[in-house]
Every structure is written in structure tokens, then in C-alpha cells.
Tab-separated table of C-alpha atoms in Angstrom:
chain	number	residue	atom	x	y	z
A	1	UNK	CA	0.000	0.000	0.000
A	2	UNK	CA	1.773	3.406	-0.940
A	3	UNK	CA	1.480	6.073	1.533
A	4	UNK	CA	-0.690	8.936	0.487
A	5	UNK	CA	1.245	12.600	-0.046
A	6	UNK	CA	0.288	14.604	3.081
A	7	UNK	CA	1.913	18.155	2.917
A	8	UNK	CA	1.056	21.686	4.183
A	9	UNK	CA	2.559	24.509	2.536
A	10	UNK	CA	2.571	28.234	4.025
A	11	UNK	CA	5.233	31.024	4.646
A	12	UNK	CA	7.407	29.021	6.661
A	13	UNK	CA	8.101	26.096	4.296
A	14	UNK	CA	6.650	22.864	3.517
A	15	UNK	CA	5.622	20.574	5.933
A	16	UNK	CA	5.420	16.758	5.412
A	17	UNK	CA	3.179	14.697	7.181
A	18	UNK	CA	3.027	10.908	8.135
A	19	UNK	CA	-0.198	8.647	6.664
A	20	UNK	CA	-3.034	9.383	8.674
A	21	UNK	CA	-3.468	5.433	8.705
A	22	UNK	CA	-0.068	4.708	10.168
A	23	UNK	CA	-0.951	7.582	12.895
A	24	UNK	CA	-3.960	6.230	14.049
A	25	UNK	CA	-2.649	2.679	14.272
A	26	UNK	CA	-0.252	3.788	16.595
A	27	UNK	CA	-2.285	5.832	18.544
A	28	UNK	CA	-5.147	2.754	18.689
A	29	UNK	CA	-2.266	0.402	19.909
A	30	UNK	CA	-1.192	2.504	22.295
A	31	UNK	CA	-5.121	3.497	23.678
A	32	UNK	CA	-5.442	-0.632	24.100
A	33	UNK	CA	-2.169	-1.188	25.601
A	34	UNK	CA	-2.962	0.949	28.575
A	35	UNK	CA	-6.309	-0.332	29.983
A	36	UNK	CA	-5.290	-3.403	28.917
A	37	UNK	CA	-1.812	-3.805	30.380
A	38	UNK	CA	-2.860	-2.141	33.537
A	39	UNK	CA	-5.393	-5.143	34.164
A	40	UNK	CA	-3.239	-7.372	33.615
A	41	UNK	CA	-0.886	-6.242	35.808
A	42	UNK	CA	-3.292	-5.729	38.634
A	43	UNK	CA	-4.630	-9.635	38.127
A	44	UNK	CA	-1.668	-11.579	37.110
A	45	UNK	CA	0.301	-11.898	40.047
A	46	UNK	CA	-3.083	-12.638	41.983
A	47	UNK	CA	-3.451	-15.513	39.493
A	48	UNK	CA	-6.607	-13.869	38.550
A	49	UNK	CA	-5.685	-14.022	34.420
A	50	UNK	CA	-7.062	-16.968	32.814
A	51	UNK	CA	-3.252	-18.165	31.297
A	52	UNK	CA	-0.958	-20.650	31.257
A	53	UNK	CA	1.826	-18.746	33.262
A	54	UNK	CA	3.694	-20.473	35.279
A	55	UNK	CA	4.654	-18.465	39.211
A	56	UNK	CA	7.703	-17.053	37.554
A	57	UNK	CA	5.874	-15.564	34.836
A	58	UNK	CA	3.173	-14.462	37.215
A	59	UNK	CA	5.663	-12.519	38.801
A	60	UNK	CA	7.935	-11.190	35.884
A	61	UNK	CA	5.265	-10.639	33.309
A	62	UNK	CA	3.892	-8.046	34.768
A	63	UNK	CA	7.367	-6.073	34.859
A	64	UNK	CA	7.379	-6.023	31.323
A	65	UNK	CA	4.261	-5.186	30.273
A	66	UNK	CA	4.239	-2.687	33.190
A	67	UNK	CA	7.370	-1.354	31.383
A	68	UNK	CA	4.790	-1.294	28.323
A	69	UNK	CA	2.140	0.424	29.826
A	70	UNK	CA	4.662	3.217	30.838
A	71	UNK	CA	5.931	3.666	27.528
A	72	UNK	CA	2.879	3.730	25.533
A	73	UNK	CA	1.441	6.331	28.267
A	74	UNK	CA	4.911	8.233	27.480
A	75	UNK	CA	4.380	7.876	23.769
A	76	UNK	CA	0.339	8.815	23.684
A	77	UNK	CA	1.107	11.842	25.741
A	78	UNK	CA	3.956	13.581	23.493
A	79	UNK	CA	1.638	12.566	20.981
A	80	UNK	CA	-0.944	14.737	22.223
A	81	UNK	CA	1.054	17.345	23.286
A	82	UNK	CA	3.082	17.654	19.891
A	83	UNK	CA	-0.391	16.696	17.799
A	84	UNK	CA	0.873	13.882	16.150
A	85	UNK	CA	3.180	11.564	16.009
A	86	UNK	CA	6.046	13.916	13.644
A	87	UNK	CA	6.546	15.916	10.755
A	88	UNK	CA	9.449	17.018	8.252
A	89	UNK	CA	9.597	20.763	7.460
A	90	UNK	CA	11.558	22.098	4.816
A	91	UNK	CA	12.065	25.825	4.910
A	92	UNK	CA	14.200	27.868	3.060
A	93	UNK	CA	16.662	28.334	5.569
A	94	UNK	CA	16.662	24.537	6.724
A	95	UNK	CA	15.104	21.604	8.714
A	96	UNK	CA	12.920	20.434	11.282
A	97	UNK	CA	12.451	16.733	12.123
A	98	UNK	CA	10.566	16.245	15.046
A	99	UNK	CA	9.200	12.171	16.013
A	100	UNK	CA	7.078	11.681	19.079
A	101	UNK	CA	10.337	12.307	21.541
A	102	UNK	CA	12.470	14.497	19.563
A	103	UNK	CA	13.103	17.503	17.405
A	104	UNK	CA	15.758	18.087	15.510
A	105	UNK	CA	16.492	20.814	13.534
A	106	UNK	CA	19.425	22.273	11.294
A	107	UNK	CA	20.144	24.662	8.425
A	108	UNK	CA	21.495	23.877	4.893
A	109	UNK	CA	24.762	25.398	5.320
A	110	UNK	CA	25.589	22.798	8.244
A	111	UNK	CA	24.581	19.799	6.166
A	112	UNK	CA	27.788	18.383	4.240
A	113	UNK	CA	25.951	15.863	2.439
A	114	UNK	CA	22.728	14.034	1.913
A	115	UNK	CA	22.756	10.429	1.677
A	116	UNK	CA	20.740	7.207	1.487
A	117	UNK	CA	22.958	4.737	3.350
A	118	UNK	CA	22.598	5.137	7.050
A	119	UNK	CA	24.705	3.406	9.646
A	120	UNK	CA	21.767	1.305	11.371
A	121	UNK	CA	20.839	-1.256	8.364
A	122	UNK	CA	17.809	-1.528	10.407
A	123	UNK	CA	16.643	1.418	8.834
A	124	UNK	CA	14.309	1.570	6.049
A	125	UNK	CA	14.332	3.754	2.881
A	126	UNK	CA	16.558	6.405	5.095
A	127	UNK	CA	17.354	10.066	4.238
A	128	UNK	CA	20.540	10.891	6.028
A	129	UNK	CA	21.381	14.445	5.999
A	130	UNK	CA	25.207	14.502	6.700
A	131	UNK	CA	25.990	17.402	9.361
A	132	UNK	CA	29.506	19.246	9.158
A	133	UNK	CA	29.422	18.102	12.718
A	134	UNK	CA	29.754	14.857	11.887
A	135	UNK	CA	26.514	13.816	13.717
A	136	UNK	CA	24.240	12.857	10.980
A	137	UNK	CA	20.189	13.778	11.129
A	138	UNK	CA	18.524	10.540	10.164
A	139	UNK	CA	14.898	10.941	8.273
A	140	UNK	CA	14.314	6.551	9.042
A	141	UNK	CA	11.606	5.848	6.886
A	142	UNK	CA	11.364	8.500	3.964
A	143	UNK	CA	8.313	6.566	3.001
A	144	UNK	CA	6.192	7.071	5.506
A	145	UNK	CA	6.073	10.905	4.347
A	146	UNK	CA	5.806	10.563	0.447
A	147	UNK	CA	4.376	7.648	-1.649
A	148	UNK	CA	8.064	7.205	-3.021
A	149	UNK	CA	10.643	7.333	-0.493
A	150	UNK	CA	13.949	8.080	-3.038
A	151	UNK	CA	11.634	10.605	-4.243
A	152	UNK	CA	11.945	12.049	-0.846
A	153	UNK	CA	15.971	11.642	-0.913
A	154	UNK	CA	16.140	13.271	-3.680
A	155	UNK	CA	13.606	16.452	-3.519
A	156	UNK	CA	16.178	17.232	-0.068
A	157	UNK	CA	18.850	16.450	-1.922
A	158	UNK	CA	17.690	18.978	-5.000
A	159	UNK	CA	17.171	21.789	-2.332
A	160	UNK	CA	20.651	21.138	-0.343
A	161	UNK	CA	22.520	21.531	-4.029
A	162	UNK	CA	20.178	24.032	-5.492
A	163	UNK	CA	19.780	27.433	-2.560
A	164	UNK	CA	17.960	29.026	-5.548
A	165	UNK	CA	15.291	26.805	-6.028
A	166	UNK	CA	14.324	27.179	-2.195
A	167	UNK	CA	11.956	29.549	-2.444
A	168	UNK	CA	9.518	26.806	-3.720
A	169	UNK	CA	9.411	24.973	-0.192
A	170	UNK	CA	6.961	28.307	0.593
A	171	UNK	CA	5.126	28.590	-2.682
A	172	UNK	CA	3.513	24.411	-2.907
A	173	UNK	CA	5.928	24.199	-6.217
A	174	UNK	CA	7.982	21.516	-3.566
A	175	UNK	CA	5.389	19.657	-3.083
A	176	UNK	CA	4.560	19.324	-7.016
A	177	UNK	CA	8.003	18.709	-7.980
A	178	UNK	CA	7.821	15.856	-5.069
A	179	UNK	CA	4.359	14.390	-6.580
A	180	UNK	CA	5.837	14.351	-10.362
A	181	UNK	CA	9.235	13.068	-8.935
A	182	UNK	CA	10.756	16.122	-10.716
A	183	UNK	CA	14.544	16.186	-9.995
A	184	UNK	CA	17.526	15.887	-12.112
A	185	UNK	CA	19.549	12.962	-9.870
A	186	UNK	CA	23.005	14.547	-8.929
């Protein structure tokens, strides 16, 4: 299934959005993990759950999905509070990546190079934007944010080589040239 184009364009730059599928998936899973965890944790160790555990498991299962329930609280509540669960914005003067824990953000005169190999092969379809730094800013799955994910790589890559051309990430002809995959690969 290829992940619809979500993008909102206004004087600041162009913002790219996650599927609104994948967003409330996660937000689903993590509404049901809570309630449900919580029980579980509550009537497990009373041997109240109708499972085969055995009395180690009653006692160490519940760590973990404790662990769980904390973690999807952690992850439903920056969710709220950030209104989603990330976006990419591309302005003419740089970045912002921001996930459900962090932001990051940078200009194009501190990226030294844009690349599509990333250092965790766990990664999929990656955008990594190089930093003079050396610490590279890693967009993991460029296809969650456009239908094609090199498409992605290389409409950052066409505004990182071409500063002229940056005045489009404020006018919607970004997201066009992104839609038609319109880039000369460099």
C-alpha cells in the first residue's frame, strides 16, 4: 500500500506529514495497551488471568508489560502534546524533524551531504542528511512521508545543491516537484 502525499505549505516552508493510517494505528495500539496492560498487571500476580503462566511468569510478566504500559502512556502523551506523532519541514533556511520524543532541527549550510545509506541497516528507505558536525540527522523511513521514499531523498537532496530553487518549499511548487518526482539525480 503506498502512503498517500500529506503536505502543508505556508510562509514558513513545507511541511510533510506521516499517513493518517499509520498515525492512528499507533495511537489505537497505544489506547489498548494501557487499559489493557494495567489489568493485567493488577490480576496476574493474583493468578486472577485466565493463562498458562507459570509463578515465575506471574511474577515477571507483569514487569514487562508494566514497562509497556509506561511507555505507551509516554508515547500517547507527546503525541498529544506535539499533535501527532512527527513531521518534516523544509524551509528555506533549513530543517525540522521532530518524532514523538524528539526535534531536531538544522540549516542547509551545516549539512555536508545528503545520503541514502545510514549506519543502522535496520533502517528503512533512510534520508541521512550529513551534518559538518559529523553527527548525521537521520529521516528513518522516507516513506512514511511521500508515496516514493527516493523521491523524498532526492527532492532534499535537490534543495541542499540548489539554494535558488528554495523559495519553492513556501510557494507548494515543492510539493509538485515531489508528486511528479521532478529532480535531475546529482
Amino acid at each position: 500500500m503506498r502512503t498517500p502525499l500529506r503536505a502543508k505549505v505556508d510562509s514558513t516552508g513545507t511541511k510533510l506529514l506521516p499517513d493518517v493510517v499509520s498515525v492512528i494505528l499507533v495511537v489505537v495500539l497505544c489506547v489498548a495497551a494501557i487499559p489493557s496492560g494495567v489489568l493485567f498487571v493488577v490480576f496476574a500476580p493474583q493468578g486472577r488471568v485466565d493463562l498458562p503462566i507459570s509463578d515465575g511468569e506471574r511474577i515477571f510478566e507483569p514487569i514487562l508489560i508494566g514497562a509497556l504500559v509506561f511507555f505507551a502512556a509516554v508515547g500517547l502523551i507527546a503525541m498529544v502534546r506535539r499533535r501527532g506523532t512527527g513531521h518534516l519541514l523544509l524551509t528555506p533556511d533549513g530543517f525540522e524533524l521532530v518524532d514523538v520524543l524528539f526535534t531536531q532541527r538544522g540549516s542547509w549550510d551545516n549539512i555536508d551531504d545528503v545520503s541514502d545509506l545510514a549506519a543502522d541497516k535496520q533502517v528503512r528507505h533512510p534520508v541521512v542528511l550529513v551534518m559538518k558536525d559529523g553527527k548525521p540527522v537521520v529521516i528513518k523511513n522516507a516513506d512514511g512521508y511521500a508515496p516514493n521514499g527516493a523521491a523524498l531523498y532526492w527532492l532534499v537532496r535537490h534543495y541542499w545543491l540548489h539554494p535558488d530553487n528554495r523559495v519553492e518549499l513556501v510557494d507548494g511548487r515543492a510539493v509538485a516537484r515531489l508528486r511528479d518526482q521532478d529532480f535531475v539525480t546529482e
